Coordinates of C-alpha atoms and ligand atoms in Angstrom, one line a residue:
X1 CA 133.8 33.2 -84.0
X2 CA 130.3 33.0 -85.2
X3 CA 129.4 29.9 -83.2
X4 CA 131.1 31.3 -80.1
X5 CA 129.0 34.4 -80.2
X6 CA 125.8 32.6 -80.8
X7 CA 126.8 30.3 -78.0
X8 CA 127.3 33.3 -75.7
X9 CA 124.0 34.7 -76.8
X10 CA 122.3 31.4 -76.0
X11 CA 124.0 31.4 -72.5
X12 CA 122.8 35.0 -71.9
X13 CA 119.3 34.1 -72.9
X14 CA 119.1 31.0 -71.0
X15 CA 121.4 31.8 -68.1
X16 CA 121.0 35.5 -67.4
X17 CA 117.3 35.8 -68.1
X18 CA 116.3 32.6 -66.4
X19 CA 118.5 33.5 -63.3
X20 CA 116.9 36.9 -63.2
X21 CA 113.4 35.6 -63.5
X22 CA 114.2 33.0 -60.8
X23 CA 115.3 35.7 -58.4
X24 CA 112.1 37.5 -59.1
X25 CA 113.6 40.5 -60.6
X26 CA 114.4 41.3 -64.3
X27 CA 117.9 42.4 -63.3
X28 CA 119.7 41.8 -66.6
X29 CA 123.0 43.7 -65.6
X30 CA 123.5 41.3 -62.6
X31 CA 123.1 38.4 -64.9
X32 CA 125.7 39.8 -67.5
X33 CA 128.4 39.8 -64.9
X34 CA 128.5 36.2 -65.1
X35 CA 130.0 36.6 -68.6
X36 CA 133.6 37.5 -68.0
X37 CA 134.5 38.9 -71.4
X38 CA 131.5 41.2 -71.7
X39 CA 132.5 44.7 -70.6
X40 CA 130.1 46.3 -68.2
X41 CA 130.0 49.8 -66.7
X42 CA 130.8 48.3 -63.3
X43 CA 134.0 46.6 -64.6
X44 CA 135.4 50.1 -65.6
X45 CA 137.7 51.4 -62.9
X46 CA 136.0 54.7 -62.8
X47 CA 132.4 53.4 -63.0
X48 CA 129.8 54.5 -65.4
X49 CA 131.3 57.0 -67.9
X50 CA 128.4 59.4 -68.6
X51 CA 130.9 61.6 -70.2
X52 CA 133.8 59.7 -72.0
X53 CA 137.5 60.1 -71.3
X54 CA 140.3 59.5 -73.6
X55 CA 142.7 56.5 -73.2
X56 CA 145.0 56.8 -70.2
X57 CA 148.0 56.4 -72.7
X58 CA 147.1 59.7 -74.4
X59 CA 148.4 62.7 -72.6
X60 CA 148.7 65.5 -75.3
X61 CA 147.6 68.7 -73.6
X62 CA 147.4 72.5 -73.6
X63 CA 150.3 74.4 -72.2
X64 CA 149.5 77.6 -70.4
X65 CA 150.7 80.8 -68.9
X66 CA 148.6 82.5 -66.3
X67 CA 149.3 86.0 -65.0
X68 CA 147.3 88.5 -62.8
X69 CA 145.4 89.9 -65.7
X70 CA 145.6 87.1 -68.4
X71 CA 145.3 83.4 -69.0
X72 CA 146.6 81.9 -72.1
X73 CA 146.3 78.2 -73.1
X74 CA 148.1 76.9 -76.2
X75 CA 146.7 74.1 -78.6
X76 CA 149.3 71.2 -79.0
X77 CA 149.4 71.5 -82.8
X78 CA 152.2 68.9 -83.0
X79 CA 149.7 66.2 -82.0
X80 CA 146.8 67.5 -84.2
X81 CA 145.1 65.3 -86.8
X82 CA 142.5 66.4 -89.4
X83 CA 141.1 69.9 -89.0
X84 CA 138.9 69.8 -85.9
X85 CA 140.5 70.9 -82.6
X86 CA 138.9 68.8 -79.7
X87 CA 137.2 71.4 -77.5
X88 CA 139.3 70.5 -74.4
X89 CA 142.3 71.5 -76.5
X90 CA 141.1 74.6 -78.0
X91 CA 143.4 77.5 -77.4
X92 CA 142.2 80.0 -74.9
X93 CA 142.8 83.7 -74.2
X94 CA 141.2 85.7 -71.5
X95 CA 142.3 89.0 -70.1
X96 CA 141.8 88.3 -66.4
X97 CA 142.8 85.4 -64.3
X98 CA 139.5 83.8 -63.4
X99 CA 136.9 82.1 -65.6
X100 CA 133.3 83.5 -65.2
X101 CA 130.8 80.9 -64.2
X102 CA 127.6 81.7 -65.9
X103 CA 124.2 80.2 -65.0
X104 CA 122.5 79.7 -68.4
X105 CA 119.1 80.2 -66.9
X106 CA 120.0 83.7 -65.7
X107 CA 122.0 84.7 -68.8
X108 CA 120.6 87.1 -71.3
X109 CA 121.9 88.5 -74.6
X110 CA 120.5 92.1 -74.9
X111 CA 120.6 93.9 -78.2
X112 CA 119.9 97.6 -77.9
X113 CA 121.1 101.0 -79.2
X114 CA 119.9 102.2 -82.6
X115 CA 117.2 99.6 -83.0
X116 CA 113.4 99.7 -83.2
X117 CA 112.8 97.0 -80.5
X118 CA 115.5 96.4 -77.9
X119 CA 115.3 92.6 -77.0
X120 CA 116.9 90.3 -74.5
X121 CA 117.3 86.6 -75.5
X122 CA 117.7 83.7 -73.1
X123 CA 119.7 80.6 -74.3
X124 CA 116.3 78.8 -74.8
X125 CA 115.0 81.7 -76.9
X126 CA 118.0 81.4 -79.1
X127 CA 117.8 77.7 -79.5
X128 CA 114.3 78.1 -81.0
X129 CA 115.6 80.2 -83.8
X130 CA 116.9 79.0 -87.1
X131 CA 120.5 77.7 -86.6
X132 CA 123.6 77.1 -88.7
X133 CA 126.6 74.9 -88.1
X134 CA 129.8 75.8 -89.6
X135 CA 133.5 74.8 -89.3
X136 CA 135.7 77.9 -88.6
X137 CA 139.1 78.6 -87.1
X138 CA 139.9 81.2 -84.6
X139 CA 143.4 82.9 -84.3
X140 CA 144.7 85.4 -81.9
X141 CA 146.3 88.1 -83.9
X142 CA 149.4 87.9 -81.7
X143 CA 149.9 84.3 -82.8
X144 CA 153.4 83.5 -84.1
X145 CA 154.5 87.0 -83.3
X146 CA 158.1 87.8 -82.3
X147 CA 159.8 90.4 -80.3
X148 CA 157.5 89.3 -77.5
X149 CA 156.7 86.9 -74.7
X150 CA 153.4 85.6 -76.1
X151 CA 154.9 83.3 -78.8
X152 CA 158.2 82.1 -77.5
X153 CA 160.6 80.8 -80.2
X154 CA 161.9 78.1 -78.0
X155 CA 160.3 75.2 -76.2
X156 CA 158.8 76.7 -73.1
X157 CA 158.4 74.1 -70.4
X158 CA 155.0 75.8 -69.4
X159 CA 153.7 75.8 -73.0
X160 CA 155.3 73.0 -74.9
X161 CA 157.1 72.4 -78.2
X162 CA 157.8 75.4 -80.4
X163 CA 155.0 74.7 -82.8
X164 CA 152.7 74.8 -79.8
X165 CA 154.4 77.8 -78.2
X166 CA 154.7 79.8 -81.4
X167 CA 151.6 78.7 -83.3
X168 CA 149.2 77.3 -80.7
X169 CA 146.9 80.4 -80.5
X170 CA 144.9 79.0 -83.4
X171 CA 142.2 76.2 -83.3
X172 CA 139.3 75.1 -85.5
X173 CA 135.8 73.9 -84.4
X174 CA 132.4 73.2 -85.7
X175 CA 130.3 76.0 -84.3
X176 CA 126.5 76.0 -84.0
X177 CA 124.4 79.0 -83.4
X178 CA 122.0 81.7 -84.8
X179 CA 123.2 84.0 -87.5
X180 CA 123.6 87.5 -86.1
X181 CA 121.7 88.8 -89.1
X182 CA 118.5 86.9 -87.9
X183 CA 118.8 88.6 -84.5
X184 CA 119.3 92.1 -86.0
X185 CA 116.3 91.6 -88.1
X186 CA 114.3 90.8 -85.0
X187 CA 115.2 94.0 -83.2
X188 CA 115.0 96.1 -86.4
X189 CA 118.0 98.3 -87.4
X190 CA 117.5 102.1 -87.4
X191 CA 118.8 104.4 -90.2
X192 CA 122.4 105.4 -89.7
X193 CA 123.4 102.2 -87.8
X194 CA 126.9 101.1 -89.0
X195 CA 128.8 99.5 -86.1
X196 CA 128.1 97.2 -83.3
X197 CA 129.7 97.1 -79.9
X198 CA 129.7 93.7 -78.4
X199 CA 130.4 93.0 -74.7
X200 CA 131.2 90.0 -72.6
X201 CA 129.9 89.2 -69.1
X202 CA 133.4 88.5 -67.8
X203 CA 134.9 90.5 -64.9
X204 CA 136.7 92.7 -67.3
X205 CA 133.6 93.3 -69.6
X206 CA 135.7 92.7 -72.8
X207 CA 134.2 94.9 -75.6
X208 CA 134.9 95.3 -79.2
X209 CA 133.6 97.3 -82.2
X210 CA 132.3 95.3 -85.1
X211 CA 131.3 96.7 -88.5
X212 CA 127.7 96.1 -89.4
X213 CA 128.5 94.9 -92.8
X214 CA 130.4 92.0 -91.3
X215 CA 127.7 91.4 -88.7
X216 CA 125.2 90.9 -91.5
X217 CA 127.4 88.6 -93.5
X218 CA 128.6 85.5 -91.6
X219 CA 128.8 86.3 -88.0
X220 CA 127.0 84.0 -85.6
X221 CA 125.9 83.9 -81.9
X222 CA 127.2 80.4 -81.1
X223 CA 125.9 78.2 -78.3
X224 CA 127.6 74.9 -79.4
X225 CA 131.1 73.7 -80.3
X226 CA 131.9 70.4 -81.8
X227 CA 128.4 69.0 -81.0
X228 CA 128.1 70.1 -77.4
X229 CA 127.6 73.3 -75.5
X230 CA 130.4 75.9 -75.9
X231 CA 133.1 75.2 -73.3
X232 CA 133.5 77.6 -70.3
X233 CA 136.9 78.6 -71.7
X234 CA 135.3 79.5 -75.0
X235 CA 132.5 81.6 -73.6
X236 CA 129.8 79.3 -72.3
X237 CA 126.9 79.8 -72.7
X238 CA 127.3 82.2 -75.7
X239 CA 130.0 83.6 -77.8
X240 CA 130.2 85.8 -80.9
X241 CA 131.9 83.9 -83.7
X242 CA 133.3 86.3 -86.4
X243 CA 134.9 84.1 -89.0
X244 CA 138.2 85.2 -90.5
X245 CA 138.7 88.2 -88.3
X246 CA 141.1 88.5 -85.5
X247 CA 139.8 86.3 -82.6
X248 CA 139.4 89.3 -80.2
X249 CA 136.2 90.3 -82.3
X250 CA 134.7 86.9 -81.2
X251 CA 133.6 88.1 -77.8
X252 CA 133.0 85.3 -75.2
X253 CA 130.4 85.1 -72.5
X254 CA 128.4 87.5 -74.8
X255 CA 125.9 89.6 -73.0
X256 CA 125.3 92.9 -74.9
X257 CA 125.3 94.1 -78.5
X258 CA 124.8 97.8 -78.8
X259 CA 124.0 99.1 -82.4
X260 CA 125.8 102.4 -83.0
X261 CA 127.0 104.7 -85.8
X262 CA 130.7 104.6 -85.2
X263 CA 133.5 102.4 -83.9
X264 CA 134.2 103.1 -80.2
X265 CA 138.0 102.4 -80.2
X266 CA 137.6 100.6 -76.9
X267 CA 140.2 100.0 -74.3
X268 CA 140.6 96.4 -75.5
X269 CA 141.1 97.5 -79.1
X270 CA 143.6 100.2 -78.5
X271 CA 145.3 98.9 -75.3
X272 CA 147.2 96.0 -76.8
X273 CA 146.0 95.3 -80.1
X274 CA 147.4 98.0 -82.3
X275 CA 150.6 98.1 -84.3
X276 CA 152.4 101.5 -84.3
X277 CA 153.8 102.3 -87.7
X278 CA 157.0 104.3 -88.1
X279 CA 156.1 105.0 -91.7
X280 CA 152.9 106.7 -90.6
X281 CA 154.6 108.9 -88.2
X282 CA 153.9 106.7 -85.2
X283 CA 150.2 106.3 -85.9
X284 CA 148.6 103.0 -85.3
X285 CA 147.1 100.6 -87.7
X286 CA 143.5 99.9 -86.4
X287 CA 140.7 97.9 -87.7
X288 CA 142.8 95.7 -89.7
X289 CA 140.5 92.8 -88.9
X290 CA 141.0 90.1 -91.5
X291 CA 143.5 87.5 -90.7
X292 CA 145.9 86.6 -93.6
X293 CA 146.9 83.5 -95.5
X294 CA 149.1 81.3 -93.5
X295 CA 150.4 77.8 -92.9
X296 CA 152.7 75.9 -90.7
X297 CA 154.2 72.3 -90.8
X298 CA 153.0 70.6 -87.6
X299 CA 155.1 67.4 -88.2
X300 CA 158.0 67.2 -88.3
X301 CA 158.4 70.5 -86.4
X302 CA 160.9 71.9 -83.8
X303 CA 161.3 69.9 -80.7
X304 CA 160.5 66.6 -82.4
X305 CA 163.2 64.1 -83.4
X306 CA 163.2 62.0 -86.5
X307 CA 164.3 58.4 -85.6
X308 CA 166.4 58.0 -88.8
X309 CA 166.4 58.4 -92.6
X310 CA 163.5 57.0 -94.6
X311 CA 159.9 57.8 -95.4
X312 CA 157.9 60.5 -93.6
X313 CA 154.6 62.1 -94.3
X314 CA 155.1 65.9 -93.9
X315 CA 151.8 67.3 -92.5
X316 CA 150.5 70.7 -91.4
X317 CA 147.7 73.2 -91.4
X318 CA 146.9 76.1 -93.6
X319 CA 144.2 78.8 -93.3
X320 CA 143.0 82.2 -94.5
X321 CA 140.6 84.7 -92.9
X322 CA 139.7 85.7 -96.5
X323 CA 138.3 82.4 -97.5
X324 CA 139.5 79.0 -98.7
X325 CA 143.0 77.8 -99.1
X326 CA 143.7 77.2 -102.7
X327 CA 147.2 75.8 -102.6
X328 CA 150.0 74.8 -100.3
X329 CA 153.5 74.3 -101.5
X330 CA 156.2 72.6 -99.4
X331 CA 159.9 72.9 -99.7
X332 CA 162.4 70.4 -98.2
X333 CA 165.5 72.2 -99.3
X334 CA 165.1 75.7 -97.7
X335 CA 163.0 77.2 -100.4
X336 CA 165.1 76.3 -103.5
X337 CA 162.4 74.1 -104.9
X338 CA 158.7 73.7 -104.1
X339 CA 156.2 70.9 -104.5
X340 CA 152.4 71.1 -104.3
X341 CA 151.1 69.4 -101.2
X342 CA 147.9 67.4 -101.1
X343 CA 145.0 69.2 -99.5
X344 CA 142.8 66.9 -97.5
X345 CA 139.1 67.1 -97.8
X346 CA 137.2 69.0 -96.6
X347 CA 138.6 72.3 -97.7
X348 CA 136.3 74.9 -96.1
X349 CA 136.3 78.7 -96.1
X350 CA 137.9 80.4 -93.0
X351 CA 138.8 77.0 -91.6
X352 CA 141.9 75.1 -91.0
X353 CA 142.9 73.0 -94.0
X354 CA 145.1 69.9 -93.5
X355 CA 147.9 69.4 -96.1
X356 CA 150.4 66.5 -96.5
X357 CA 153.4 65.7 -98.6
X358 CA 155.2 62.4 -98.9
X359 CA 158.9 62.8 -98.1
X360 CA 161.9 60.5 -98.0
X361 CA 164.6 62.0 -95.7
X362 CA 168.1 61.0 -96.9
X363 CA 169.7 61.8 -93.5
X364 CA 171.3 65.1 -94.6
X365 CA 170.4 68.5 -93.1
X366 CA 167.1 69.7 -94.6
X367 CA 165.0 72.8 -94.1
X368 CA 161.2 72.2 -94.3
X369 CA 158.7 75.0 -95.0
X370 CA 155.3 75.5 -96.4
X371 CA 153.7 78.4 -98.4
X372 CA 150.0 78.9 -98.6
X373 CA 148.0 80.7 -101.4
X374 CA 144.4 81.5 -100.6
X375 CA 141.3 82.0 -102.9
X376 CA 142.2 85.6 -103.6
X377 CA 145.6 84.5 -104.8
X378 CA 147.4 86.0 -101.8
X379 CA 150.7 84.1 -101.2
X380 CA 152.3 83.7 -97.8
X381 CA 155.2 86.1 -97.6
X382 CA 158.8 85.4 -96.4
X383 CA 159.9 87.1 -93.1
X384 CA 161.8 89.6 -95.1
X385 CA 158.8 90.5 -97.3
X386 CA 156.6 90.7 -94.2
X387 CA 159.0 93.1 -92.3
X388 CA 159.3 95.2 -95.4
X389 CA 155.6 95.4 -95.8
X390 CA 154.9 96.5 -92.2
X391 CA 158.1 98.5 -91.7
X392 CA 159.2 96.1 -89.0
X393 CA 162.9 95.7 -88.4
X394 CA 163.7 92.6 -86.3
X395 CA 167.1 92.0 -84.6
X396 CA 169.2 93.7 -82.0
X397 CA 170.6 96.4 -84.2
X398 CA 167.5 98.5 -84.3
X399 CA 166.0 98.7 -80.8
X400 CA 164.1 101.9 -81.7
X401 CA 162.0 100.1 -84.3
X402 CA 161.7 96.8 -82.5
X403 CA 158.0 96.2 -81.9
X404 CA 155.6 93.4 -81.4
X405 CA 154.1 92.7 -84.8
X406 CA 150.5 91.4 -85.3
X407 CA 149.3 89.3 -88.1
X408 CA 152.5 87.5 -88.5
X409 CA 152.1 85.1 -91.4
X410 CA 155.7 84.6 -92.5
X411 CA 156.8 81.3 -94.0
X412 CA 158.0 79.1 -91.2
X413 CA 161.3 77.1 -91.8
X414 CA 162.1 74.1 -89.6
X415 CA 165.6 72.7 -89.8
X416 CA 166.2 69.0 -89.6
X417 CA 169.7 68.3 -88.5
X418 CA 171.7 65.1 -89.3
X419 CA 170.8 63.5 -86.0
X420 CA 167.1 64.0 -86.7
X421 CA 166.6 66.9 -84.3
X422 CA 164.3 69.6 -85.6
X423 CA 164.8 73.3 -84.8
X424 CA 163.1 76.6 -85.5
X425 CA 165.1 78.2 -88.4
X426 CA 163.0 81.4 -88.8
X427 CA 165.9 83.7 -87.6
X428 CA 168.9 81.5 -88.0
Ligands
LIG1 N1 134.7 88.3 -73.1 C1 135.9 88.1 -73.7 N2 136.0 87.7 -74.9 C2 137.2 87.5 -75.5 C3 138.4 87.7 -74.8 C4 138.3 88.1 -73.4 O1 139.3 88.3 -72.7 N3 137.0 88.2 -72.8 N4 139.7 87.6 -75.3 C5 139.7 87.7 -76.9 C6 140.9 87.3 -77.4 S1 142.2 88.3 -77.4 C7 141.0 86.1 -78.2 S2 142.4 85.6 -79.0 C8 139.8 85.2 -78.3 C9 140.3 83.7 -77.8 O2 139.2 82.8 -78.1 P1 139.3 81.4 -77.3 O3 139.8 81.6 -75.9 O4 137.9 80.8 -77.5 O5 140.3 80.6 -78.1 O6 138.8 85.5 -77.5 C10 138.5 86.9 -77.5 N5 137.3 87.2 -76.8
LIG2 MO1 144.1 87.4 -78.5

């Protein structure tokens, strides 16, 4: 090995350099093509890769549903590893059917309303300010809902396997940007300011009310995602990132923040993001922003097939909008007994946390499920506990109460049948 390599080096030195010099031009690349086992950009079928591609043998992708007024892409959680979602696989939800294309040189973020000095920031202005990088998940609060079309409980050919279809509206990235508190200090808050209305530059001008207390805590105006500019689907060039809150607060293509003294109950908030409660005489539950403790086993999960009895690592993701995951328990016998799963480092606040448990499958029917406890001691509920809590009755016997519940964080059982096929066992 060693002598070979130094032999090649000697060849390069004497062959390529001398040949190049002899030709009158120091063209080292041309000389290198004489060495057959040295890869060169030209040897790559697609030429020079200024932006890398994955192996052609890897084809995991987002599934999607596109309507006239919405676009939804789902993260393939069954193929996920670690806690970071590659940006091209981040879930995506937009309430219109075309992505805005924003020229970063023209784009401005304007902060106005109850402030001393209304200001407009360009992307370059923002990049000059003190930045933070933090790993946070986003989750649509309709994720893993039921009684609806958003989270089908079967494998949907457009979307993918059930864990992708049901749970694929959550993803986790490292976000970089300027703390919103820094920008609010620049503009100067006036007395009585208590809420912000943030608005996007998309065709629909998505806008959402955000309590000032949260804005001054850990909200950031993000311009980067996993080390590169925020993706167009995620709000290029700027998005609000509101850790732990329902993802609709994280306004994409962010263009305006108006400082006000009350929530505005905007169309986007009340249109399809409220839960009507029978026990409150039909009133809605609004501004229920924090996402709850939750977990799901991603492998094995419905749609996958175990090749036979023997050893498997059970793996999945857990998260909580309130902070860090403290514990994940896994049951392989339908909830009769539970074992503590291993939490893989890093375990970060308001971020996906990877858990694993070693398991030897004996070839008999088994029901696998996980249960998360967060730093506040909140334990993931069963479906029955969840329905009782929110006064939701699921099933065909009660059509009058049937509704699309939000913030669904019920324990998810997957049934492994004797032939190794895995199914969703939430309702059967
Ligand atoms: N400007 C704008 N921001 C938006 C939306 C939108 O349609 N327009 N959708 C919201 C909703 S409902 C969700 S779930 C999240 C999804 O974020 P993502 O697409 O980056 O995953 O963006 C939120 N921010
Ligand atoms: Mo959403």
